[in-house]
Tab-separated table of C-alpha atoms and ligand atoms in Angstrom:
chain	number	residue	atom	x	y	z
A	20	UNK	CA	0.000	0.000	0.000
A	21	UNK	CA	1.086	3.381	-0.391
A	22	UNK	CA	0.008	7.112	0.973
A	23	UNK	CA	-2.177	7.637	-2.063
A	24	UNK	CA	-4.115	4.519	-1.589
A	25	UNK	CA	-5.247	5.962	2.493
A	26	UNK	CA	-8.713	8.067	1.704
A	27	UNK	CA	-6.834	10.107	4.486
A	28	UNK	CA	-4.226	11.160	2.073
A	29	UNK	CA	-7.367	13.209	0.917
A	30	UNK	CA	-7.683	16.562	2.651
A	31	UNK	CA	-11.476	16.155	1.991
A	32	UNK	CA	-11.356	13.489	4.549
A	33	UNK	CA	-9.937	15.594	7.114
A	34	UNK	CA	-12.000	16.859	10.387
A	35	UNK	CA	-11.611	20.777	10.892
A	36	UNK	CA	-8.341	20.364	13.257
A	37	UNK	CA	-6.697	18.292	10.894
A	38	UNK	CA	-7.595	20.767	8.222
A	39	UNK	CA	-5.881	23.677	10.494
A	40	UNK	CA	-2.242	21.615	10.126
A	41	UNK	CA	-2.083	20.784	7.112
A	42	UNK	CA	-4.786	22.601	4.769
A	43	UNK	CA	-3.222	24.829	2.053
A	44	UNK	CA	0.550	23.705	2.313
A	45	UNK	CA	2.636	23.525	-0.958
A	46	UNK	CA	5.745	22.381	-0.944
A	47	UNK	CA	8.906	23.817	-2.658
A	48	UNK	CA	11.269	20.938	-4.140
A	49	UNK	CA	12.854	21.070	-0.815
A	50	UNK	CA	10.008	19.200	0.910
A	51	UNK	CA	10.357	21.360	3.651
A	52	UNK	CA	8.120	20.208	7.006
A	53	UNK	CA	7.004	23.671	7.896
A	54	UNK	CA	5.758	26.015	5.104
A	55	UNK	CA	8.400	28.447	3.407
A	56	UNK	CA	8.034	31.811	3.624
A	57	UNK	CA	7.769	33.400	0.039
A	58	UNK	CA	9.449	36.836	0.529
A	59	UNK	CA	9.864	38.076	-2.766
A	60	UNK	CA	7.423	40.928	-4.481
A	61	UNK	CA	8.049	39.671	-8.056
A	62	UNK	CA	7.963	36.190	-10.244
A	63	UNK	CA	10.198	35.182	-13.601
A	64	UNK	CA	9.336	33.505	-16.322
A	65	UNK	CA	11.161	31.070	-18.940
A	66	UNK	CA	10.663	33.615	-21.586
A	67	UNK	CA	8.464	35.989	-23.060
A	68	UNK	CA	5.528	34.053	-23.705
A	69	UNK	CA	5.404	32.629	-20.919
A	70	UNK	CA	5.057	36.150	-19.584
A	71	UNK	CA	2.739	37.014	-21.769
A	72	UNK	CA	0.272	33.726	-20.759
A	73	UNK	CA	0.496	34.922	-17.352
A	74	UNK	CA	-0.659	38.287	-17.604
A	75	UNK	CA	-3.358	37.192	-20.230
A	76	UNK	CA	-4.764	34.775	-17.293
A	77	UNK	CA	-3.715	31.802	-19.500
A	78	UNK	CA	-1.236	30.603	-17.469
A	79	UNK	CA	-2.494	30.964	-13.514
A	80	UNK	CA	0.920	31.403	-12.009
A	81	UNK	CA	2.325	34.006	-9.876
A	82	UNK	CA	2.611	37.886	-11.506
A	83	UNK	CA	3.699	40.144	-8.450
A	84	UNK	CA	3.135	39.831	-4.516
A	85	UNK	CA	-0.019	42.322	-4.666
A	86	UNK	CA	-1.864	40.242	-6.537
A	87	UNK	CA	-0.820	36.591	-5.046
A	88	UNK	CA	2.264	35.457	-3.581
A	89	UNK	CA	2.401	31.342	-2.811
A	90	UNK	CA	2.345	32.111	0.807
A	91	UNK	CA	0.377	33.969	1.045
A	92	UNK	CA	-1.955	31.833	-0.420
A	93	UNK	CA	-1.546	29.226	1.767
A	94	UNK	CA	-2.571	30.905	4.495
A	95	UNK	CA	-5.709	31.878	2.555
A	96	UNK	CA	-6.326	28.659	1.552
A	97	UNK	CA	-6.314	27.233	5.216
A	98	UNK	CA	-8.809	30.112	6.448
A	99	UNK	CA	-10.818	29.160	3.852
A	100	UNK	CA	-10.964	25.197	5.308
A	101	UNK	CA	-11.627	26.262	8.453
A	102	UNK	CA	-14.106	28.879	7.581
A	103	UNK	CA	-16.261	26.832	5.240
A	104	UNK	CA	-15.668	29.113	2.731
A	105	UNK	CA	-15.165	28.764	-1.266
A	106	UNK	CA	-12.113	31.433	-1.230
A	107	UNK	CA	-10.666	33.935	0.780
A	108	UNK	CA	-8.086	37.232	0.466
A	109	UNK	CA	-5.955	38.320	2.759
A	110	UNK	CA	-4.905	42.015	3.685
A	111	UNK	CA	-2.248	44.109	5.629
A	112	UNK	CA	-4.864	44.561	8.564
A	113	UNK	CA	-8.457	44.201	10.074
A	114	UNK	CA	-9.103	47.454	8.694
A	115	UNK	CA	-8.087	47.083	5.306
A	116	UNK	CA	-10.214	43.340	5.584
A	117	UNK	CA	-13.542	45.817	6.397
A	118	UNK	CA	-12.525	48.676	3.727
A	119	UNK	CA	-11.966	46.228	1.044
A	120	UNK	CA	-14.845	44.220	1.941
A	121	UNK	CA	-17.258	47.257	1.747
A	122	UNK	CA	-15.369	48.928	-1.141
A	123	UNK	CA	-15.791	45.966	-3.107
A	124	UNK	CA	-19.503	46.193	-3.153
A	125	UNK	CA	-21.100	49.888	-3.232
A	126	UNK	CA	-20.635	52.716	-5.345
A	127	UNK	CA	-21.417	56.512	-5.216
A	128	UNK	CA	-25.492	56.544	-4.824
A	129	UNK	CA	-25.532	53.250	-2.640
A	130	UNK	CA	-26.484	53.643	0.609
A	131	UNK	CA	-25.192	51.255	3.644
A	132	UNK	CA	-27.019	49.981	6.613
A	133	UNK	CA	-25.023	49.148	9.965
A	134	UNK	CA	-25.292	48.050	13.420
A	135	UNK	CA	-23.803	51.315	15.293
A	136	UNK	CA	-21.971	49.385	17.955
A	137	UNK	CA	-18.992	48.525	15.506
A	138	UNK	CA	-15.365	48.312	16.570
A	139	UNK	CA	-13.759	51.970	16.222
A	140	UNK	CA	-12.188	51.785	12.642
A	141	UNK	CA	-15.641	50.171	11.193
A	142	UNK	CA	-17.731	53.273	12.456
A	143	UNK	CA	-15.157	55.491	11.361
A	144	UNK	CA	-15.295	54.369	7.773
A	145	UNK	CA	-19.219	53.723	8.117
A	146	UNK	CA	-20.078	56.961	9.569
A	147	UNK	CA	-17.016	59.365	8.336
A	148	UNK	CA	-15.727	57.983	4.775
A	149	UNK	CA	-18.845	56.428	3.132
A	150	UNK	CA	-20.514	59.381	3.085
A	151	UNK	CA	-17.378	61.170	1.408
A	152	UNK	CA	-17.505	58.967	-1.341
A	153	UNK	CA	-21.236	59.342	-2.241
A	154	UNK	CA	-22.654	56.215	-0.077
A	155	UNK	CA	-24.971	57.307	2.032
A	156	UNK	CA	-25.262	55.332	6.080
A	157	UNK	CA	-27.544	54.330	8.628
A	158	UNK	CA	-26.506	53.111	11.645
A	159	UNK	CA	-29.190	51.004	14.051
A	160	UNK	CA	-29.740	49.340	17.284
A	161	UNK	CA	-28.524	45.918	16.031
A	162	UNK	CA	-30.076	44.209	19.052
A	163	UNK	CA	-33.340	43.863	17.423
A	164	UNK	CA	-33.302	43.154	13.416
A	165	UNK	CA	-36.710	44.895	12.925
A	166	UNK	CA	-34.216	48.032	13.130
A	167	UNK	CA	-32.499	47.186	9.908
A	168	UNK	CA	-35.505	46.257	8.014
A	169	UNK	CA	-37.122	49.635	8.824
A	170	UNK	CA	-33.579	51.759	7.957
A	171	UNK	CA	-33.905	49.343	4.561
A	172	UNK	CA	-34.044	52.083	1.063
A	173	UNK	CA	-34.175	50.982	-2.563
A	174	UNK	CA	-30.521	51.726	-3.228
A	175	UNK	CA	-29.648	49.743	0.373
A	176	UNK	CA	-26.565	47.333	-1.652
A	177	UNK	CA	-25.157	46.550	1.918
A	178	UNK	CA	-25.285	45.199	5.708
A	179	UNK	CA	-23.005	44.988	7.887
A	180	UNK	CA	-22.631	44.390	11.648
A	181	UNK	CA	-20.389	42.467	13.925
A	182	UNK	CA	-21.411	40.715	16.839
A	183	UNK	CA	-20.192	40.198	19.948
A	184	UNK	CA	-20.174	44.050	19.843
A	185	UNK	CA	-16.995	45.596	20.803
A	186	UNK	CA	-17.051	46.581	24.062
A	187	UNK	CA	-20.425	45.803	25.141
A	188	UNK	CA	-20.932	42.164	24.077
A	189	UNK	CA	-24.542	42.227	22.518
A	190	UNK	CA	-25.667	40.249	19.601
A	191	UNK	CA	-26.768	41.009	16.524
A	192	UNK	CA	-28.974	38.040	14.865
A	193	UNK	CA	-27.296	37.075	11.826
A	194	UNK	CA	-29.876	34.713	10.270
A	195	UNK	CA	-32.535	37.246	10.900
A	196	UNK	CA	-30.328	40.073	9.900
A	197	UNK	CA	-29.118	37.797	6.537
A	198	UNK	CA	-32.842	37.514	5.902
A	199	UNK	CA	-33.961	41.167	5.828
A	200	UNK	CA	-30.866	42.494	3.352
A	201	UNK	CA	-31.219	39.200	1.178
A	202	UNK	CA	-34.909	40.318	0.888
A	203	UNK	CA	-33.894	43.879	-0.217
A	204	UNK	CA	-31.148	42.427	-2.880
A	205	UNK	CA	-28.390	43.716	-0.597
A	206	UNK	CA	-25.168	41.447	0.640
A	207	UNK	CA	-24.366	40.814	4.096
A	208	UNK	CA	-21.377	41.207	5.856
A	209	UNK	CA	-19.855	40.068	9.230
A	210	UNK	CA	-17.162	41.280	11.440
A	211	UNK	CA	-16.424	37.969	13.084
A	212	UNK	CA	-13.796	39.127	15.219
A	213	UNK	CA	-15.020	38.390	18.533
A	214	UNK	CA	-16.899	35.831	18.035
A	215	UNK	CA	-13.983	33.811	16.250
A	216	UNK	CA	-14.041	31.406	13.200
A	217	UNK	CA	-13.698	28.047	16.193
A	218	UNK	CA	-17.320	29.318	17.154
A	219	UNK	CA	-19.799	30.984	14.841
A	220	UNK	CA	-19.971	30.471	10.780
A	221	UNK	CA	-21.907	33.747	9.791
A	222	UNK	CA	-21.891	31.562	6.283
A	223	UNK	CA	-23.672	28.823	7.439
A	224	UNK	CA	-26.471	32.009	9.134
A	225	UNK	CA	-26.355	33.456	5.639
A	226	UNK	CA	-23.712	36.339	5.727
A	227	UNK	CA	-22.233	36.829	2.371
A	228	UNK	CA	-18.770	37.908	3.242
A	229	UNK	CA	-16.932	37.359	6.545
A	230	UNK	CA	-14.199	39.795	7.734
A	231	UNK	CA	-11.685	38.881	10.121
A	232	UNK	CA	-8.701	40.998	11.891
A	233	UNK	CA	-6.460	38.063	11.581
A	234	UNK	CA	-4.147	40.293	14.467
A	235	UNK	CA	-6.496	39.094	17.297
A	236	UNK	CA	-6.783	35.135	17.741
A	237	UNK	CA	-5.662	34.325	14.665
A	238	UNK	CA	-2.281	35.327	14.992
A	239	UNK	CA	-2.996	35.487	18.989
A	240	UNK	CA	0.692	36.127	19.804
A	241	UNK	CA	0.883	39.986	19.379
A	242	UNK	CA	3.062	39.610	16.682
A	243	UNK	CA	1.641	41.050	13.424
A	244	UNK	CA	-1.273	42.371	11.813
A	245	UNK	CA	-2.996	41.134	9.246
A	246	UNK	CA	-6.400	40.577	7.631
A	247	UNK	CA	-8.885	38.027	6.452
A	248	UNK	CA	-11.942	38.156	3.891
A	249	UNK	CA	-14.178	35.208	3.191
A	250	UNK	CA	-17.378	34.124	0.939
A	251	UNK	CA	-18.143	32.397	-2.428
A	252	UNK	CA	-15.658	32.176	-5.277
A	253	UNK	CA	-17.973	34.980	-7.223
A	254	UNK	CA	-17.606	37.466	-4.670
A	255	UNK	CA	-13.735	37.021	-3.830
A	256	UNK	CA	-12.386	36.251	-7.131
A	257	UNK	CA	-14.357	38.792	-8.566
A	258	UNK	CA	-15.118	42.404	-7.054
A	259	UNK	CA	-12.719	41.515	-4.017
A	260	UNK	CA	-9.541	40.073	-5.595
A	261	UNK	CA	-10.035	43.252	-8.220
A	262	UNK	CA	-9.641	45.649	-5.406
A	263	UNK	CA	-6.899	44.238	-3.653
A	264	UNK	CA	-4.929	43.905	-7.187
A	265	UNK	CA	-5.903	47.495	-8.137
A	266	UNK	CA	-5.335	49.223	-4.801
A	267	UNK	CA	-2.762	47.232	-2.807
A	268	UNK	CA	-3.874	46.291	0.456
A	269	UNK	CA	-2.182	43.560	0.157
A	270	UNK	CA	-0.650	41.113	3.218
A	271	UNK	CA	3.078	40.837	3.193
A	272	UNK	CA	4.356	37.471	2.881
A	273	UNK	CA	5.695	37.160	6.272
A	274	UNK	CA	3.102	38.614	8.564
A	275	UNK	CA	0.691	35.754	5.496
A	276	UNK	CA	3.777	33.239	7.406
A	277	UNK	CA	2.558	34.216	10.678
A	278	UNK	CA	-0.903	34.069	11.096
A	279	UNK	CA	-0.492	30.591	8.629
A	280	UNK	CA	1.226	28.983	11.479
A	281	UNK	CA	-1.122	30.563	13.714
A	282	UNK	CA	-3.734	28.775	12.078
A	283	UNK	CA	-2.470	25.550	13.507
A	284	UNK	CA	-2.518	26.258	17.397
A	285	UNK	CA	-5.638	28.615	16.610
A	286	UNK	CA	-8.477	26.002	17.535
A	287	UNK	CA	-6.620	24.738	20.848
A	288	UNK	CA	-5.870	28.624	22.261
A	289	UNK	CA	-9.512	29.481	21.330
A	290	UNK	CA	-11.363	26.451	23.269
A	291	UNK	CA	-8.755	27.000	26.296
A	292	UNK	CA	-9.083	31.087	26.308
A	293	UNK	CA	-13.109	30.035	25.966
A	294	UNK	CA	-13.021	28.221	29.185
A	295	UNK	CA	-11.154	30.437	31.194
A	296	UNK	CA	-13.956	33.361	30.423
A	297	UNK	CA	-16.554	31.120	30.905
A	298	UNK	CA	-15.340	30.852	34.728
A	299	UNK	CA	-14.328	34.013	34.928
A	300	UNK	CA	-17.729	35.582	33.488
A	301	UNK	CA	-18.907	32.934	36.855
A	302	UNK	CA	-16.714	34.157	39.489
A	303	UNK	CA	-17.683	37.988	38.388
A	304	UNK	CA	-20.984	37.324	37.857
A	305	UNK	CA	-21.366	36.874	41.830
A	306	UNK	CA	-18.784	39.355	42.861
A	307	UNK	CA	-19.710	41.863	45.089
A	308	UNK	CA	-17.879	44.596	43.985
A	309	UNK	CA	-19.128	44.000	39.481
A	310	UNK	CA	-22.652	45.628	39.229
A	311	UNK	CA	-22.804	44.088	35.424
A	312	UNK	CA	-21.823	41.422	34.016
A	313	UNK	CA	-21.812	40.921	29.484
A	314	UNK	CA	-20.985	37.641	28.748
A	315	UNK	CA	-22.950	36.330	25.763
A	316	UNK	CA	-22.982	32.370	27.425
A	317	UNK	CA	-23.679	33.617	30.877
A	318	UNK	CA	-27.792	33.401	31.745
A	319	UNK	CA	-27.694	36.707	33.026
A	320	UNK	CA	-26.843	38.251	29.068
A	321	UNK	CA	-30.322	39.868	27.815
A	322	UNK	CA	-29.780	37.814	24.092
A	323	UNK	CA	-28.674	34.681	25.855
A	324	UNK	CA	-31.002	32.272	24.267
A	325	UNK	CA	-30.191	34.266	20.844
A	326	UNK	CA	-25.949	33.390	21.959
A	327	UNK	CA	-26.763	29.870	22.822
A	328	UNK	CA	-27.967	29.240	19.193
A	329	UNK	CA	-25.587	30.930	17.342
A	330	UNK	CA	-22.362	30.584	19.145
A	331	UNK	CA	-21.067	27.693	20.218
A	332	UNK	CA	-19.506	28.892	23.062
A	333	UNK	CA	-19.317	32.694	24.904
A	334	UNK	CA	-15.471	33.168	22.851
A	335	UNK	CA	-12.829	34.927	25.529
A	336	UNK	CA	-14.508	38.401	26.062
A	337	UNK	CA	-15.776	39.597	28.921
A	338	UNK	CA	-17.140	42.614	30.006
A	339	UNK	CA	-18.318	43.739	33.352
A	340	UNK	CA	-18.700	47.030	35.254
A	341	UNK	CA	-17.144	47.884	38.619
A	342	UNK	CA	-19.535	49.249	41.151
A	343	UNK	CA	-19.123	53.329	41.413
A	344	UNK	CA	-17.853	55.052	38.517
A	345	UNK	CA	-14.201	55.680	36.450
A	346	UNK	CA	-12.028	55.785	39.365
A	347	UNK	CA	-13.918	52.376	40.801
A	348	UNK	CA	-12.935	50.684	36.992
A	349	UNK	CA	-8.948	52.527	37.230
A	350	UNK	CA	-8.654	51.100	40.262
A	351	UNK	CA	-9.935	47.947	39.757
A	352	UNK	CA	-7.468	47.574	36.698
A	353	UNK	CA	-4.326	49.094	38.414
A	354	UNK	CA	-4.612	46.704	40.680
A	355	UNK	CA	-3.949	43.785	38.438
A	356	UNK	CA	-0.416	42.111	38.676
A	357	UNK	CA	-1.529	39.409	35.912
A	358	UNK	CA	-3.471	40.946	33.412
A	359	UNK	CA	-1.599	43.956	31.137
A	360	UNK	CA	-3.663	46.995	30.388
A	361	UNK	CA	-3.873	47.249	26.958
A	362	UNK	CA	-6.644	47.549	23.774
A	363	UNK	CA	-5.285	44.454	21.397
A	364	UNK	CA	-7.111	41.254	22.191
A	365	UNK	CA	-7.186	37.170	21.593
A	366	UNK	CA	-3.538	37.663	22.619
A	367	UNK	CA	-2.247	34.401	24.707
A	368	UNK	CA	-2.013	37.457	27.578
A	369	UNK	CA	-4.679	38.610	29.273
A	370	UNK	CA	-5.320	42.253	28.188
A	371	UNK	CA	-7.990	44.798	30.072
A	372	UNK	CA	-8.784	47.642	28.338
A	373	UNK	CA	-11.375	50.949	29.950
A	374	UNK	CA	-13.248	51.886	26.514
A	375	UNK	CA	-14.712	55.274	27.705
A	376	UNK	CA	-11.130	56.847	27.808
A	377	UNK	CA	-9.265	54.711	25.201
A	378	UNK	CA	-10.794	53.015	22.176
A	379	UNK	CA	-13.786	54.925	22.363
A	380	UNK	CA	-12.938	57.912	23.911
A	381	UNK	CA	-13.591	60.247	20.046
A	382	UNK	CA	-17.061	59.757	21.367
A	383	UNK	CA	-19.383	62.444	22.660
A	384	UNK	CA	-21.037	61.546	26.366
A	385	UNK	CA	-24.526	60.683	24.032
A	386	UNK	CA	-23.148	58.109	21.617
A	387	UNK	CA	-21.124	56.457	24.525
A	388	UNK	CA	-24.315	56.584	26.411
A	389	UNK	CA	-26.293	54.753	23.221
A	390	UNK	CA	-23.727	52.503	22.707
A	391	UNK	CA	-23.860	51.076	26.412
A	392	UNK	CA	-20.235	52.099	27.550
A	393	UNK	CA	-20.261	53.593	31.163
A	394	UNK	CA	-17.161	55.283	32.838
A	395	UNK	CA	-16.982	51.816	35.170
A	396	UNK	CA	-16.979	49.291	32.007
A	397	UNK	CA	-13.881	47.650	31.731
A	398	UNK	CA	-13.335	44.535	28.916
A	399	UNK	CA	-11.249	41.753	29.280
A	400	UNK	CA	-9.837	39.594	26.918
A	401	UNK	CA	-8.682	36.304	28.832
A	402	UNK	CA	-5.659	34.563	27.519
A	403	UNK	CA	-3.739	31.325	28.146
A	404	UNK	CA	-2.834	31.911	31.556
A	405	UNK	CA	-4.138	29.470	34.850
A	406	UNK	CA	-7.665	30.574	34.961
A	407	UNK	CA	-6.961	30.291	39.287
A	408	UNK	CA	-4.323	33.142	38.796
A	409	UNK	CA	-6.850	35.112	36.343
A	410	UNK	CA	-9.143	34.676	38.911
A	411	UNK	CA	-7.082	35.121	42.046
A	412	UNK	CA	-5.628	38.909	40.038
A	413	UNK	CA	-9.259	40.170	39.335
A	414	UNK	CA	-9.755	39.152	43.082
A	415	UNK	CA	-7.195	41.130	44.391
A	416	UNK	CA	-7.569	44.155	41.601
A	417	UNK	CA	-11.878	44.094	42.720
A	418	UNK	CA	-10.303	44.494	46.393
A	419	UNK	CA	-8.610	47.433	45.498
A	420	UNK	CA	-12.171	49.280	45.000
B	517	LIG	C1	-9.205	44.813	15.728
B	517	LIG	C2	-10.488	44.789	15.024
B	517	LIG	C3	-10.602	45.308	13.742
B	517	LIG	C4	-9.453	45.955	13.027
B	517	LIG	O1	-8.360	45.112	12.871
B	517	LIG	P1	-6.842	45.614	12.722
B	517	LIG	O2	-6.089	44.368	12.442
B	517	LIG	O3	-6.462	46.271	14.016
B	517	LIG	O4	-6.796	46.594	11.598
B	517	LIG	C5	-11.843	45.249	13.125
B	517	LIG	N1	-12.901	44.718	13.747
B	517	LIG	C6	-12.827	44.213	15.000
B	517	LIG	C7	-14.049	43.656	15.644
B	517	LIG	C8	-11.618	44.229	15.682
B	517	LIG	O5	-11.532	43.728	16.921
C-alpha cells in the first residue's frame, strides 16, 4: 500500500483540526516540514511568452506579490478550510479586511445599513468615509433586526454588523439580519472578530462575506497584523480580488507566514481562552464589587437564548462594570499584577482595556451613552494563563475598589 491509496491522504477526509495543520501547504522541491516563507514581491518567467500567458490569465501562475504570492496563499487557503468558505483574500490589517470588503460592493449613490456598535475603525469608515464617497449610512440598534428592516431604502446594496459588539458584548442576529438584506437584494457582511471562526460560521447564518482581523486570535501572539476576507468564489475572485490587485492592500508574505502557522494552534488557544472566560464571566458574575456582568454564554446576558444558538460557546470576552464610577474601573485595573492593560485582544495574555477613555474615547457623552459604555466598564480579553491566577488577580484588583 502506499500514501495515495489511504482516503486520508485526501484533505477532503480531514475533520476541521486536521484541516488547520495541514490545509493549504505547498511544498517547494525542498520538501520542507514547515511552510516556506515566500518573501519576494516579483515572479520570472522562462521567456516571453510565458510572460505574456500569465498576464493574459492563460497561465495561472504568480505575476507580483499584490496580486498573489504562494504564501500567502496558503494561508488563505487554510482560512478558507476552516471557515467553510469557497475562497478567501488576505490584507495588511483588520481594517483594510472591512474597507476592502465594503469597497468591493457599493458605489457613489448606494447607501449602507449598519449596526452602530462597531469596533472603532468600522464606524469610522461607516459613519465618516462612506458618506465622502457618495454612499450614504444608517446606523441602528442591532439588538433587534426589525431596526435594519425599517432603515432598509431601494438603493440599500449593503449590511453589515459584527457581533459580539466591541465593548459591550450584545448580539446582533445574523440569520434574521441575513434575511432582511437578502430580501432587499443587498449582501451581508460580518465582522467575526469576537466571536472567532472556532465558534460561529456567519456563512452557514447566511452572511455573504466574513471579515476577520487576523491580528487578534488568529495570529494570537501579538506579533503582526494582518487581515482576512471570506465568501463564495464569485464574490472574492471577482469584485474583491479586483480591489486588492488594483489598490494594494495587500498582506506581506511574512506577517501571510505568521498568522499561517497561527492557524495551527488557533483552535486549541480558542477552546482553552473560551473556558477560562466562561469561569471568569462565573466568578464575576457573583462578585460583590461587578454591578454588570456581558458575557454572551452567561444566563444573566439579555440575548442569551439568541448566543446559545448561534455561538457555540461565549469566545474569551468579557465585560463587566465595577460598582461606582471611572475611578472604581482605574482602580480595579491598576490593581492587576496578571493581566496587562492594553486595547489588542485574543492575545495568549490577558489584556484589560477601559473603553470610555481609550478606544472609544472620540465619542461624545450621548453616543457612549447609546452605545452602552459607562465610565466603570472595563473589557477583558482572557488569555492562556491558569484561569486560578486570572481569577485570584481580578480578586485582588476588585479588592482594590
Ligand atoms: C481589531 C479589530 C478590527 C481591526 O483590525 P486591525 O487588524 O487592528 O486593523 C476590526 N474589527 C474588530 C471587531 C476588531 O476587533
Amino acid at each position: 500500500m502506499s500514501r495515495q491509496n489511504n482516503p486520508l491522504s485526501d484533505a477532503k477526509n480531514h475533520s476541521v483540526q486536521t484541516k488547520m495543520v495541514h490545509s493549504g501547504t505547498t511544498r517547494s522541491q525542498f520538501g520542507e516540514t514547515s511552510e516556506a516563507i515566500y518573501m519576494n514581491s516579483g515572479f520570472t518567467y522562462a521567456d516571453s511568452a510565458a510572460a505574456q500567458a500569465r498576464f493574459e490569465g492563460k497561465d495561472p501562475g504568480h505575476i507580483y506579490s499584490r496580486f498573489t504570492n504562494p504564501g500567502v496563499d496558503m494561508f488563505q487557503d487554510r482560512m478558507a478550510a476552516l471557515e467553510g468558505a469557497q475562497a478567501a483574500r488576505a490584507t495588511a490589517t483588520g481594517m483594510a479586511a472591512v474597507t476592502t470588503a465594503l469597497m468591493s460592493q457599493v458605489r457613489a449613490g448606494d447607501h449602507v445599513v449598519a449596526s452602530r456598535a462597531l469596533f472603532g475603525g468600522c464606524r469610522y469608515v461607516v459613519e465618516d468615509y462612506l458618506p465622502r464617497w457618495g454612499v450614504a449610512s444608517t446606523l441602528v440598534d442591532g439588538r433587534d433586526p426589525e431596526n435594519f428592516s425599517k432603515a432598509m431604502r431601494p438603493n440599500t446594496k449593503l449590511v453589515f454588523l459584527e457581533t459580539p459588539t466591541n465593548p459591550t458584548l450584545e448580539l446582533v442576529d445574523i440569520r434574521a439580519v441575513a434575511d432582511i438584506a437578502h430580501a432587499h437584494g443587498s449582501v451581508l457582511v460580518v465582522d467575526n472578530v469576537f466571536a472567532t471562526p472556532i465558534w460561529q460560521k456567519p456563512l452557514e447564518l447566511g452572511a455573504d462575506l466574513v471579515v476577520y482581523s487576523a491580528t487578534k486570535h488568529i495570529d494570537g501572539q501579538g506579533r503582526a497584523l494582518g487581515g482576512v476576507i471570506l465568501g463564495s468564489k464569485k464574490l472574492i475572485e471577482g469584485d474583491v480580488h479586483t480591489i486588492i490587485r488594483q489598490t494594494g492592500p495587500s498582506i506581506s508574505p511574512f506577517n501571510a507566514w505568521i498568522m499561517l502557522k497561527g492557524l495551527e494552534t488557533l483552535d486549541l488557544r480558542v477552546r482553552k481562552m473560551s473556558e477560562n472566560a466562561a469561569k471568569i464571566a462565573d466568578f464575576l458574575a457573583e462578585h460583590s464589587k461587578v454591578a454588570t456582568l456581558f458575557y454572551p454564554h452567561h444566563q444573566s446576558h439579555p440575548q442569551y437564548d439568541l448566543g446559545k444558538q448561534q455561538m457555540n460557546a461565549g469566545s474569551n470576552l468579557v465585560a463587566f462594570e465595577v460598582k461606582g464610577n471611572k475611578q472604581a474601573a482605574f482602580e480595579c485595573a491598576d490593581g492587576l499584577g496578571i493581566i496587562l492593560i492594553s486595547n489588542n485582544l485574543g492575545d495568549a495574555k490577558s489584556i484589560i482595556s477601559h473603553p470610555a477613555t481609550t478606544t472609544h474615547q472620540r465619542f461624545d457623552e450621548a453616543t457612549l451613552e447609546e452605545l452602552g459604555i459607562k465610565q466603570n466598564l472595563l473589557r477583558l480579553s482572557v488569555g492562556l494563563e491558569d484561569v486560578d491566577d486570572l481569577i485570584g488577580d481580578l480578586a485582588f484588583g476588585l479588592d482594590q475598589v
